XYZ file of C-alpha atoms in Angstrom:
591
model
C 46.098 -51.787 -4.067
C 46.877 -51.329 -7.739
C 44.722 -54.307 -8.688
C 41.867 -52.934 -6.591
C 42.087 -49.547 -8.341
C 41.992 -51.163 -11.746
C 38.912 -53.159 -10.740
C 37.029 -49.995 -9.634
C 37.953 -48.246 -12.863
C 36.704 -51.138 -14.973
C 33.418 -51.170 -13.052
C 32.921 -47.455 -13.756
C 33.588 -47.978 -17.455
C 31.164 -50.888 -17.537
C 28.404 -48.823 -15.928
C 29.036 -45.940 -18.308
C 28.902 -48.284 -21.312
C 25.654 -49.813 -20.083
C 24.113 -46.351 -19.583
C 25.079 -45.237 -23.082
C 23.601 -48.398 -24.576
C 20.296 -47.754 -22.839
C 20.255 -44.137 -24.041
C 20.974 -45.213 -27.632
C 18.269 -47.878 -27.451
C 15.722 -45.326 -26.193
C 16.385 -42.596 -28.731
C 16.999 -44.834 -31.748
C 13.289 -45.571 -31.771
C 11.393 -44.126 -34.720
C 9.622 -40.968 -33.547
C 7.311 -39.028 -35.885
C 8.592 -35.584 -36.817
C 5.299 -33.971 -35.725
C 5.718 -35.462 -32.260
C 9.238 -34.095 -32.007
C 8.021 -30.617 -33.000
C 5.260 -30.842 -30.399
C 7.776 -31.797 -27.701
C 10.072 -28.896 -28.594
C 7.137 -26.464 -28.580
C 6.021 -27.660 -25.137
C 9.507 -27.083 -23.782
C 9.698 -23.626 -25.336
C 6.348 -22.621 -23.853
C 7.861 -23.117 -20.408
C 10.638 -20.612 -20.970
C 8.897 -17.869 -18.969
C 8.872 -20.106 -15.895
C 12.517 -20.930 -16.498
C 13.319 -17.247 -16.860
C 11.763 -16.460 -13.488
C 13.997 -19.162 -12.053
C 17.091 -17.554 -13.476
C 17.806 -19.997 -16.313
C 18.679 -17.198 -18.710
C 21.246 -19.213 -20.631
C 18.768 -21.988 -21.373
C 16.140 -19.449 -22.421
C 18.644 -17.849 -24.792
C 19.395 -21.229 -26.333
C 15.708 -21.968 -26.860
C 15.182 -18.586 -28.513
C 18.135 -19.274 -30.793
C 16.661 -22.641 -31.766
C 13.344 -21.004 -32.601
C 15.051 -18.418 -34.787
C 16.678 -21.254 -36.732
C 13.335 -22.957 -37.458
C 11.695 -22.112 -40.772
C 8.296 -20.443 -40.570
C 6.068 -22.318 -42.994
C 2.760 -22.699 -41.118
C 0.258 -20.748 -39.065
C 1.383 -22.173 -35.662
C 5.039 -21.497 -36.515
C 4.239 -17.897 -37.458
C 2.203 -17.183 -34.325
C 4.893 -18.799 -32.157
C 7.541 -16.555 -33.702
C 5.420 -13.440 -33.223
C 4.730 -14.290 -29.573
C 8.452 -14.890 -29.034
C 9.325 -11.496 -30.521
C 6.697 -9.834 -28.311
C 8.205 -11.406 -25.190
C 11.714 -10.312 -26.172
C 10.492 -6.713 -26.305
C 8.563 -6.873 -23.023
C 5.168 -6.820 -24.720
C 2.080 -8.948 -24.258
C 0.493 -11.106 -26.937
C -2.612 -13.173 -27.534
C -4.461 -14.870 -30.401
C -8.018 -14.378 -31.587
C -10.555 -17.175 -31.280
C -9.885 -18.248 -34.868
C -6.132 -18.217 -34.348
C -5.526 -16.128 -37.476
C -5.063 -12.767 -35.719
C -2.111 -12.223 -33.391
C -2.220 -9.155 -31.156
C 1.001 -7.691 -29.733
C -0.067 -5.354 -26.949
C 1.135 -2.700 -24.497
C -0.586 -0.052 -22.383
C -0.143 2.602 -25.091
C -0.441 0.766 -28.427
C -1.100 -2.601 -30.034
C -0.108 -4.325 -33.293
C -2.621 -6.556 -35.067
C -1.091 -9.178 -37.417
C -3.699 -10.751 -39.706
C -2.869 -14.190 -41.156
C -4.668 -16.704 -43.342
C -5.170 -20.365 -42.302
C -1.957 -21.324 -44.116
C 0.100 -18.823 -42.114
C 0.537 -16.317 -44.958
C 0.458 -12.647 -44.029
C -2.645 -10.610 -44.924
C -2.089 -7.288 -43.148
C -0.409 -5.586 -40.173
C -2.192 -2.767 -38.360
C -0.946 -0.463 -35.607
C -3.318 1.265 -33.159
C -1.967 3.979 -30.889
C -3.625 4.980 -27.611
C -7.152 6.238 -28.302
C -6.857 5.852 -32.092
C -8.248 3.391 -34.638
C -5.915 0.713 -36.089
C -4.148 1.731 -39.328
C -2.366 -0.556 -41.799
C 1.439 -0.200 -41.732
C 3.148 -1.034 -45.088
C 6.631 -1.146 -43.521
C 5.660 -3.885 -41.076
C 3.782 -5.773 -43.807
C 6.905 -5.791 -45.951
C 9.180 -7.019 -43.159
C 6.915 -9.920 -42.210
C 6.295 -10.987 -45.809
C 10.050 -11.172 -46.307
C 10.344 -13.100 -43.003
C 12.687 -10.387 -41.775
C 11.826 -10.904 -38.103
C 14.881 -9.060 -36.786
C 13.807 -5.855 -38.529
C 10.216 -6.379 -37.362
C 11.519 -6.646 -33.787
C 13.388 -3.335 -34.226
C 10.128 -1.678 -35.291
C 8.440 -2.953 -32.090
C 11.331 -1.698 -30.000
C 10.957 1.726 -31.614
C 7.260 1.790 -30.741
C 8.092 0.910 -27.135
C 10.726 3.658 -26.938
C 8.235 6.119 -28.388
C 6.240 5.920 -25.131
C 9.200 5.369 -22.809
C 8.987 8.877 -21.342
C 10.943 9.918 -18.215
C 8.800 10.023 -15.092
C 6.023 7.970 -16.707
C 7.018 4.532 -15.410
C 4.136 4.416 -12.960
C 1.589 4.845 -15.728
C 3.025 2.342 -18.205
C 4.851 -0.255 -16.132
C 3.111 -0.124 -12.767
C 3.369 -3.285 -10.677
C 0.495 -4.727 -8.662
C 1.422 -2.837 -5.481
C 1.576 0.510 -7.308
C -1.793 -0.196 -8.914
C -3.340 -1.042 -5.541
C -2.052 2.026 -3.705
C -1.982 4.614 -6.509
C -4.087 3.319 -9.403
C -7.262 5.188 -10.323
C -9.328 2.047 -9.758
C -6.770 0.086 -7.742
C -5.872 -3.413 -8.900
C -8.759 -4.541 -11.098
C -9.712 -8.218 -11.383
C -12.331 -8.773 -14.115
C -15.537 -10.671 -13.458
C -14.985 -14.418 -13.623
C -17.845 -16.889 -13.366
C -19.791 -16.034 -10.249
C -17.088 -13.654 -8.958
C -17.887 -9.972 -9.495
C -15.392 -7.454 -10.818
C -13.045 -6.712 -7.902
C -11.157 -3.479 -7.132
C -8.301 -3.935 -4.656
C -7.664 -0.410 -3.391
C -5.479 -0.689 -0.256
C -2.984 -3.004 1.429
C -1.144 -2.249 4.654
C 2.464 -3.289 5.297
C 1.208 -5.985 7.697
C -0.905 -7.447 4.879
C 2.319 -8.030 2.946
C 3.817 -10.289 5.616
C 3.400 -14.044 5.456
C 1.305 -15.254 8.414
C 3.447 -18.344 8.993
C 7.001 -17.190 8.257
C 6.589 -13.393 8.768
C 8.651 -12.948 5.602
C 7.655 -10.176 3.156
C 5.377 -11.069 0.244
C 6.567 -9.728 -3.112
C 3.521 -9.100 -5.264
C 3.488 -9.946 -8.954
C 0.698 -10.556 -11.414
C 0.391 -14.260 -10.525
C 0.082 -14.104 -6.724
C -2.400 -11.279 -6.014
C -5.095 -13.014 -3.979
C -8.674 -11.727 -4.100
C -8.776 -11.710 -0.294
C -5.572 -9.666 0.136
C -5.999 -6.197 1.640
C -9.112 -4.068 1.207
C -11.448 -4.819 -1.690
C -14.644 -3.567 -3.303
C -16.769 -5.341 -5.888
C -18.623 -3.537 -8.673
C -22.235 -4.524 -9.196
C -25.674 -3.207 -10.108
C -28.702 -3.604 -7.853
C -32.323 -2.580 -7.793
C -33.314 0.547 -5.880
C -36.507 2.246 -4.822
C -35.533 5.450 -6.661
C -35.063 5.920 -10.420
C -31.592 6.648 -11.797
C -30.230 7.411 -15.257
C -27.848 4.584 -16.140
C -25.627 4.636 -19.253
C -26.484 2.175 -22.024
C -23.576 3.198 -24.278
C -19.816 3.588 -23.631
C -18.898 6.933 -22.099
C -15.348 6.699 -23.512
C -15.377 6.847 -27.297
C -12.568 7.447 -29.789
C -9.725 9.768 -28.845
C -10.134 11.213 -25.372
C -7.906 13.321 -23.088
C -6.419 11.924 -19.899
C -5.067 13.508 -16.740
C -1.601 13.085 -15.208
C -2.669 9.713 -13.756
C -3.909 8.481 -17.144
C -7.485 8.587 -15.931
C -9.687 9.094 -19.013
C -12.206 11.868 -19.355
C -15.738 10.530 -19.572
C -18.631 12.113 -21.424
C -21.567 13.107 -19.263
C -24.751 11.058 -18.958
C -27.500 12.394 -21.221
C -30.893 11.224 -22.396
C -29.266 9.957 -25.601
C -26.838 7.563 -23.883
C -28.836 6.556 -20.796
C -32.162 5.173 -19.649
C -34.158 5.617 -16.438
C -34.172 2.452 -14.351
C -35.059 1.548 -10.735
C -31.431 0.454 -10.245
C -27.942 1.866 -9.745
C -24.261 0.903 -9.654
C -22.706 -0.021 -6.310
C -19.262 -0.458 -4.815
C -19.822 -3.203 -2.242
C -17.407 -4.071 0.563
C -16.997 -7.657 1.832
C -17.259 -6.297 5.372
C -18.757 -2.921 6.393
C -15.976 -0.425 7.027
C -15.995 2.318 9.708
C -16.283 5.780 8.151
C -16.296 9.057 10.091
C -19.230 11.448 9.848
C -17.078 13.951 7.931
C -16.093 11.366 5.315
C -19.716 10.235 4.986
C -20.565 13.806 3.982
C -17.627 13.930 1.543
C -18.717 10.683 -0.118
C -22.301 11.930 -0.484
C -21.026 15.190 -1.998
C -18.877 13.188 -4.434
C -21.661 10.915 -5.712
C -24.635 13.240 -5.235
C -26.547 10.272 -3.796
C -27.314 9.608 -0.095
C -25.053 6.958 1.356
C -27.820 5.414 3.460
C -31.480 4.761 2.649
C -32.410 5.565 6.250
C -30.708 7.761 8.807
C -27.687 5.789 10.120
C -26.917 5.196 13.767
C -23.664 6.981 14.551
C -21.302 5.651 17.219
C -17.792 6.558 18.418
C -15.490 5.905 15.454
C -12.790 4.280 17.621
C -15.357 1.818 18.924
C -16.324 0.867 15.354
C -12.664 0.468 14.365
C -12.118 -1.769 17.389
C -15.058 -3.997 16.419
C -13.811 -4.121 12.806
C -10.308 -5.211 13.833
C -11.471 -7.807 16.366
C -13.844 -9.329 13.787
C -10.832 -10.250 11.601
C -9.785 -12.803 14.223
C -11.822 -16.015 13.991
C -11.523 -16.456 17.765
C -15.169 -16.502 18.957
C -14.294 -15.682 22.558
C -15.303 -12.056 23.279
C -12.561 -9.775 24.590
C -13.397 -7.641 27.627
C -11.119 -4.747 26.735
C -12.744 -1.450 27.883
C -10.781 0.182 25.035
C -7.489 -0.894 26.622
C -5.239 -3.138 24.528
C -1.811 -4.662 25.011
C 1.026 -5.176 22.560
C 4.024 -7.440 23.195
C 6.977 -6.200 21.150
C 10.636 -7.292 21.173
C 12.059 -5.877 24.390
C 8.942 -3.812 25.218
C 5.379 -4.229 26.440
C 2.766 -1.575 25.665
C -0.708 -0.728 26.923
C -2.914 1.474 24.702
C -5.997 3.295 25.880
C -8.175 4.453 22.966
C -10.016 7.495 24.257
C -13.132 7.152 22.079
C -15.030 9.912 23.906
C -12.330 12.593 23.780
C -13.911 15.903 22.733
C -12.964 17.518 19.437
C -12.545 21.310 19.117
C -16.306 21.610 18.493
C -17.000 19.846 21.805
C -18.347 16.617 20.265
C -16.612 13.249 20.120
C -15.507 11.698 16.830
C -18.474 9.783 15.443
C -18.761 7.335 12.548
C -20.954 4.737 10.888
C -20.464 1.390 9.157
C -20.638 1.614 5.355
C -21.332 -1.594 3.421
C -21.816 -0.145 -0.076
C -21.573 3.125 -1.985
C -24.005 4.099 -4.740
C -22.778 5.820 -7.924
C -24.223 6.622 -11.341
C -21.192 7.710 -13.360
C -18.003 5.585 -13.689
C -15.919 8.754 -13.505
C -16.816 8.968 -9.795
C -15.112 5.677 -8.915
C -11.525 7.076 -8.683
C -12.754 9.923 -6.439
C -14.662 7.488 -4.218
C -11.654 5.184 -3.882
C -9.367 8.086 -2.916
C -11.720 9.039 -0.075
C -12.054 5.415 1.076
C -8.273 4.927 0.924
C -7.846 7.997 3.135
C -10.318 6.672 5.696
C -8.852 3.170 5.642
C -5.322 4.520 6.202
C -6.585 6.327 9.334
C -8.398 3.176 10.469
C -5.255 1.098 9.894
C -3.195 3.239 12.267
C -5.817 3.236 15.024
C -6.532 -0.469 14.451
C -2.838 -1.321 14.853
C -3.310 -0.798 18.616
C -6.162 -3.329 18.780
C -4.708 -6.698 19.779
C -5.985 -9.779 21.543
C -2.768 -9.926 23.550
C -3.403 -10.318 27.279
C -0.890 -8.911 29.780
C -1.110 -8.121 33.489
C -1.720 -4.443 34.172
C 0.995 -4.435 36.829
C 3.568 -6.123 34.598
C 7.023 -4.646 35.241
C 8.140 -2.224 32.543
C 4.662 -1.908 31.002
C 4.550 1.338 29.009
C 1.301 3.330 28.956
C -0.028 5.209 25.904
C -3.205 7.159 25.268
C -4.598 7.665 21.754
C -7.012 10.604 21.353
C -8.781 11.802 18.198
C -8.234 15.441 17.231
C -10.244 15.447 13.977
C -11.423 13.002 11.313
C -7.822 12.702 10.061
C -5.656 13.679 13.067
C -4.972 12.061 16.417
C -2.465 12.243 19.255
C -0.469 9.586 21.098
C 0.652 10.691 24.567
C 3.164 8.865 26.745
C 5.834 9.391 29.364
C 9.111 10.816 28.153
C 11.595 7.924 27.782
C 14.237 9.829 29.818
C 12.480 12.498 31.903
C 9.454 12.239 34.185
C 7.267 14.362 31.936
C 4.556 13.959 29.346
C 5.225 14.081 25.624
C 2.862 13.749 22.701
C 3.048 12.824 19.020
C 0.384 14.284 16.726
C -0.180 12.313 13.526
C -2.010 13.844 10.582
C -3.158 11.379 7.905
C -3.112 13.745 4.931
C -3.927 11.000 2.433
C -3.538 7.238 2.098
C 0.229 7.454 1.454
C 1.311 10.496 3.464
C 1.279 10.872 7.241
C 2.876 13.956 8.827
C 4.014 13.804 12.459
C 4.863 16.404 15.097
C 6.464 15.707 18.477
C 5.546 18.001 21.393
C 7.710 18.017 24.519
C 8.819 20.343 27.261
C 11.583 22.887 26.692
C 13.804 21.157 29.236
C 13.044 17.609 28.105
C 15.848 15.585 26.592
C 15.943 15.152 22.847
C 13.959 12.120 21.647
C 13.971 12.116 17.843
C 13.038 14.300 14.898
C 9.590 14.645 13.327
C 10.952 13.300 10.031
C 12.160 10.138 11.775
C 8.685 9.479 13.183
C 7.000 10.155 9.828
C 9.323 7.755 7.999
C 8.686 4.979 10.512
C 4.911 5.495 10.405
C 4.690 5.480 6.621
C 6.827 2.364 6.427
C 4.948 0.253 8.982
C 1.538 2.006 9.421
C 1.578 0.796 13.030
C 1.423 2.895 16.197
C 3.035 0.245 18.477
C 5.961 -0.274 16.106
C 6.419 3.499 15.835
C 6.334 4.003 19.614
C 8.914 1.268 20.050
C 11.151 2.943 17.448
C 10.796 6.328 19.188
C 11.824 4.879 22.545
C 14.797 3.003 21.086
C 15.898 6.137 19.242
C 15.681 8.170 22.450
C 17.746 5.601 24.325
C 20.370 5.683 21.572
C 20.577 9.482 21.640
C 20.796 9.506 25.430
C 23.611 6.937 25.379
C 25.513 8.933 22.746
C 25.090 12.290 24.541
C 25.310 11.818 28.342
C 25.545 15.609 28.820
C 21.890 16.018 27.826
C 20.718 15.333 31.371
C 22.977 18.131 32.633
C 21.595 20.495 29.951
C 18.019 19.557 30.861
C 18.554 20.276 34.556
C 20.267 23.607 33.835
C 17.620 24.783 31.389
C 14.762 23.794 33.699
C 16.258 25.859 36.518
C 16.518 28.854 34.157
C 13.041 28.503 32.678
C 11.412 28.207 36.115
C 12.244 31.845 36.712
C 10.221 32.847 33.626
C 7.097 30.739 34.150
C 3.626 32.349 33.794
C 1.978 33.352 37.111
C 0.141 30.640 38.960
C -3.146 32.481 38.407
C -3.037 31.943 34.640
C -6.396 30.591 33.420
C -6.455 26.871 32.943
C -8.733 23.904 33.196
C -8.210 22.111 36.516
C -7.584 18.418 36.486
C -6.198 18.346 32.940
C -2.721 18.557 31.444
C -2.879 20.394 28.142
C -0.836 22.543 25.831
C -1.932 24.649 22.893
C -1.103 23.589 19.327
C -0.057 26.080 16.622
C -2.420 27.576 14.052
C -5.444 27.493 16.383
C -5.740 23.729 16.111
C -7.183 23.332 19.572
C -5.612 21.841 22.659
C -4.461 18.365 23.562
C -6.107 17.006 26.718
C -4.991 14.013 28.734
C -7.586 12.485 30.982
C -6.772 12.392 34.680
C -8.611 9.081 34.982
C -6.201 7.413 32.630
C -3.224 8.966 34.424
C -4.380 7.502 37.707
C -4.586 4.050 36.149
C -1.029 4.253 34.832
C 2.298 4.519 36.566
C 2.740 8.127 35.484
C 0.920 10.329 38.002
C 2.333 13.205 39.982
C 5.460 13.371 37.845
C 3.346 14.673 34.970
C 1.668 17.318 37.166
C 5.024 18.659 38.337
C 6.803 18.494 35.010
C 7.802 21.551 33.081
C 5.479 20.593 30.230
C 2.361 20.628 32.408
C 3.205 24.165 33.561
C 3.776 25.526 30.045
C 0.068 25.286 29.304
C -0.959 28.657 28.026
C 2.008 30.594 26.741
C 5.518 29.866 25.569
C 6.602 33.515 26.088
C 6.401 35.272 29.432
C 6.076 38.957 30.125
C 9.832 39.150 30.570
C 10.514 38.575 26.843
C 14.038 39.818 27.109
C 14.884 37.309 29.826
C 13.476 34.485 27.701
C 15.601 35.562 24.724
C 18.710 35.674 26.901
C 17.844 32.236 28.238
C 17.556 30.844 24.714
C 20.874 32.434 23.752
C 22.553 30.949 26.800
C 21.054 27.568 25.988
C 22.527 27.650 22.466
C 25.943 28.592 23.816
C 25.741 25.859 26.444
C 24.833 23.193 23.887
C 27.599 24.356 21.552
C 30.138 24.179 24.373
C 29.087 20.722 25.564
C 29.170 19.165 22.100
C 32.499 20.771 21.236
C 34.207 19.156 24.213
């Protein structure tokens, strides 16, 4: 055994010796110094990639090596300046001649002028909205090759604009730019591709189609096809428009709290009359409600359509828009009924496209393929309106699926989605615990804020809070996912508080004694209840109820009888009932 161990050890030593000999033979070859410098520079240029991979120690070593190199040429000087810019989180680029190096940020830039031999000529600093001015202090530091002190000056400039609460304006990532930026995420014109404004992405857009894992956006992976986009172009028109022929942003100019600049107005001095105009064009026509069409026309001052458009039910247009995303050519016979298969639940959604609004008409819309504008200052306003509409469309479109389920599938949950206005809609469904009807009203206030209100009967068991629903909606922008979360939350609450069923039965018996008389005016054949602040009434079609599993239970529920007033003539009795209810709840939960 000992002899065998010695043999293995000698073999290892022999292999090691052979490997070292090959390494010495390879690197003892005469290599020109210029080639070695080129190799080192190529390795150092890859340090950003290494940094993203977490090789911080190696990056630090490479930076240390670069600091040790003497700066005696133009490439060496520009390399050192670019390295210093990266260390301070700033951008950098060279001019076409290679003798000007620009160190840039959103709020200032530094221009370093060099001669062909790499000797310093001048250093200029330009703050936001100002002309570049020579800076003697920076000139002195670079002439003395005092790069550490030069780096401190850059850090001071960065800290000068590092204001609290201003991160979104100076260091906004791609997602912030898309959802909150004045012009979204801007991709400049490249070759035959027009300038692109990416103005909205939904949470589902940020999921990988194959792995369903979240996509983290950074500057290098923002695809042109991701989310909702608009291209900026100019096209001929039949009418004449004044188009600017000079920049409308000149010199120092004020900005608003979103850093949107103030433009000068179009005058005869800076414009010319042409049979053309600027357009925001969409890759696919988007459904826009009649109200938002009017808002867009008021914003631009130009008609949105050359001829009178053909209006159709908005929910029908949204359905067509969503189904067109799927390349499946087979038409879907849906009748505005769609199915969603979720973990542990199966849903059926009926989109009531013809539900009347408070003015008696149904919600109408038209397809918009492009928007005309004259002044660039109108673009942020246009995008805010389009974002608002697209957020509404995203929620309604989340119900539109090509999933096919049997209508009599066991456990199939029925939902009805009804428009209430151009930005509000209701989702009605059976209470997860009681045999009664409940409703969630969602108000899309803007592209990033959706308020929610749950309406249920006084005796119905607790489901969840309005804040819980709003948080789920804003996180997923999906009605099916939100309805699933509501039901699971209700089941959790019911499991944690088994006394709720006893409370519900007791309260219903008490409230029955204070119901409005049977002769109270009401609309036969409909379940409805009045919303606060004169916002109209919610109606649930009897035809849809007959198709679902929820029928007579809704007609006999407490909610369907509380249609016209929440306070009876016997106000005192109602107050005593409420007091008793509070005492009863307090007693049950204290046990």
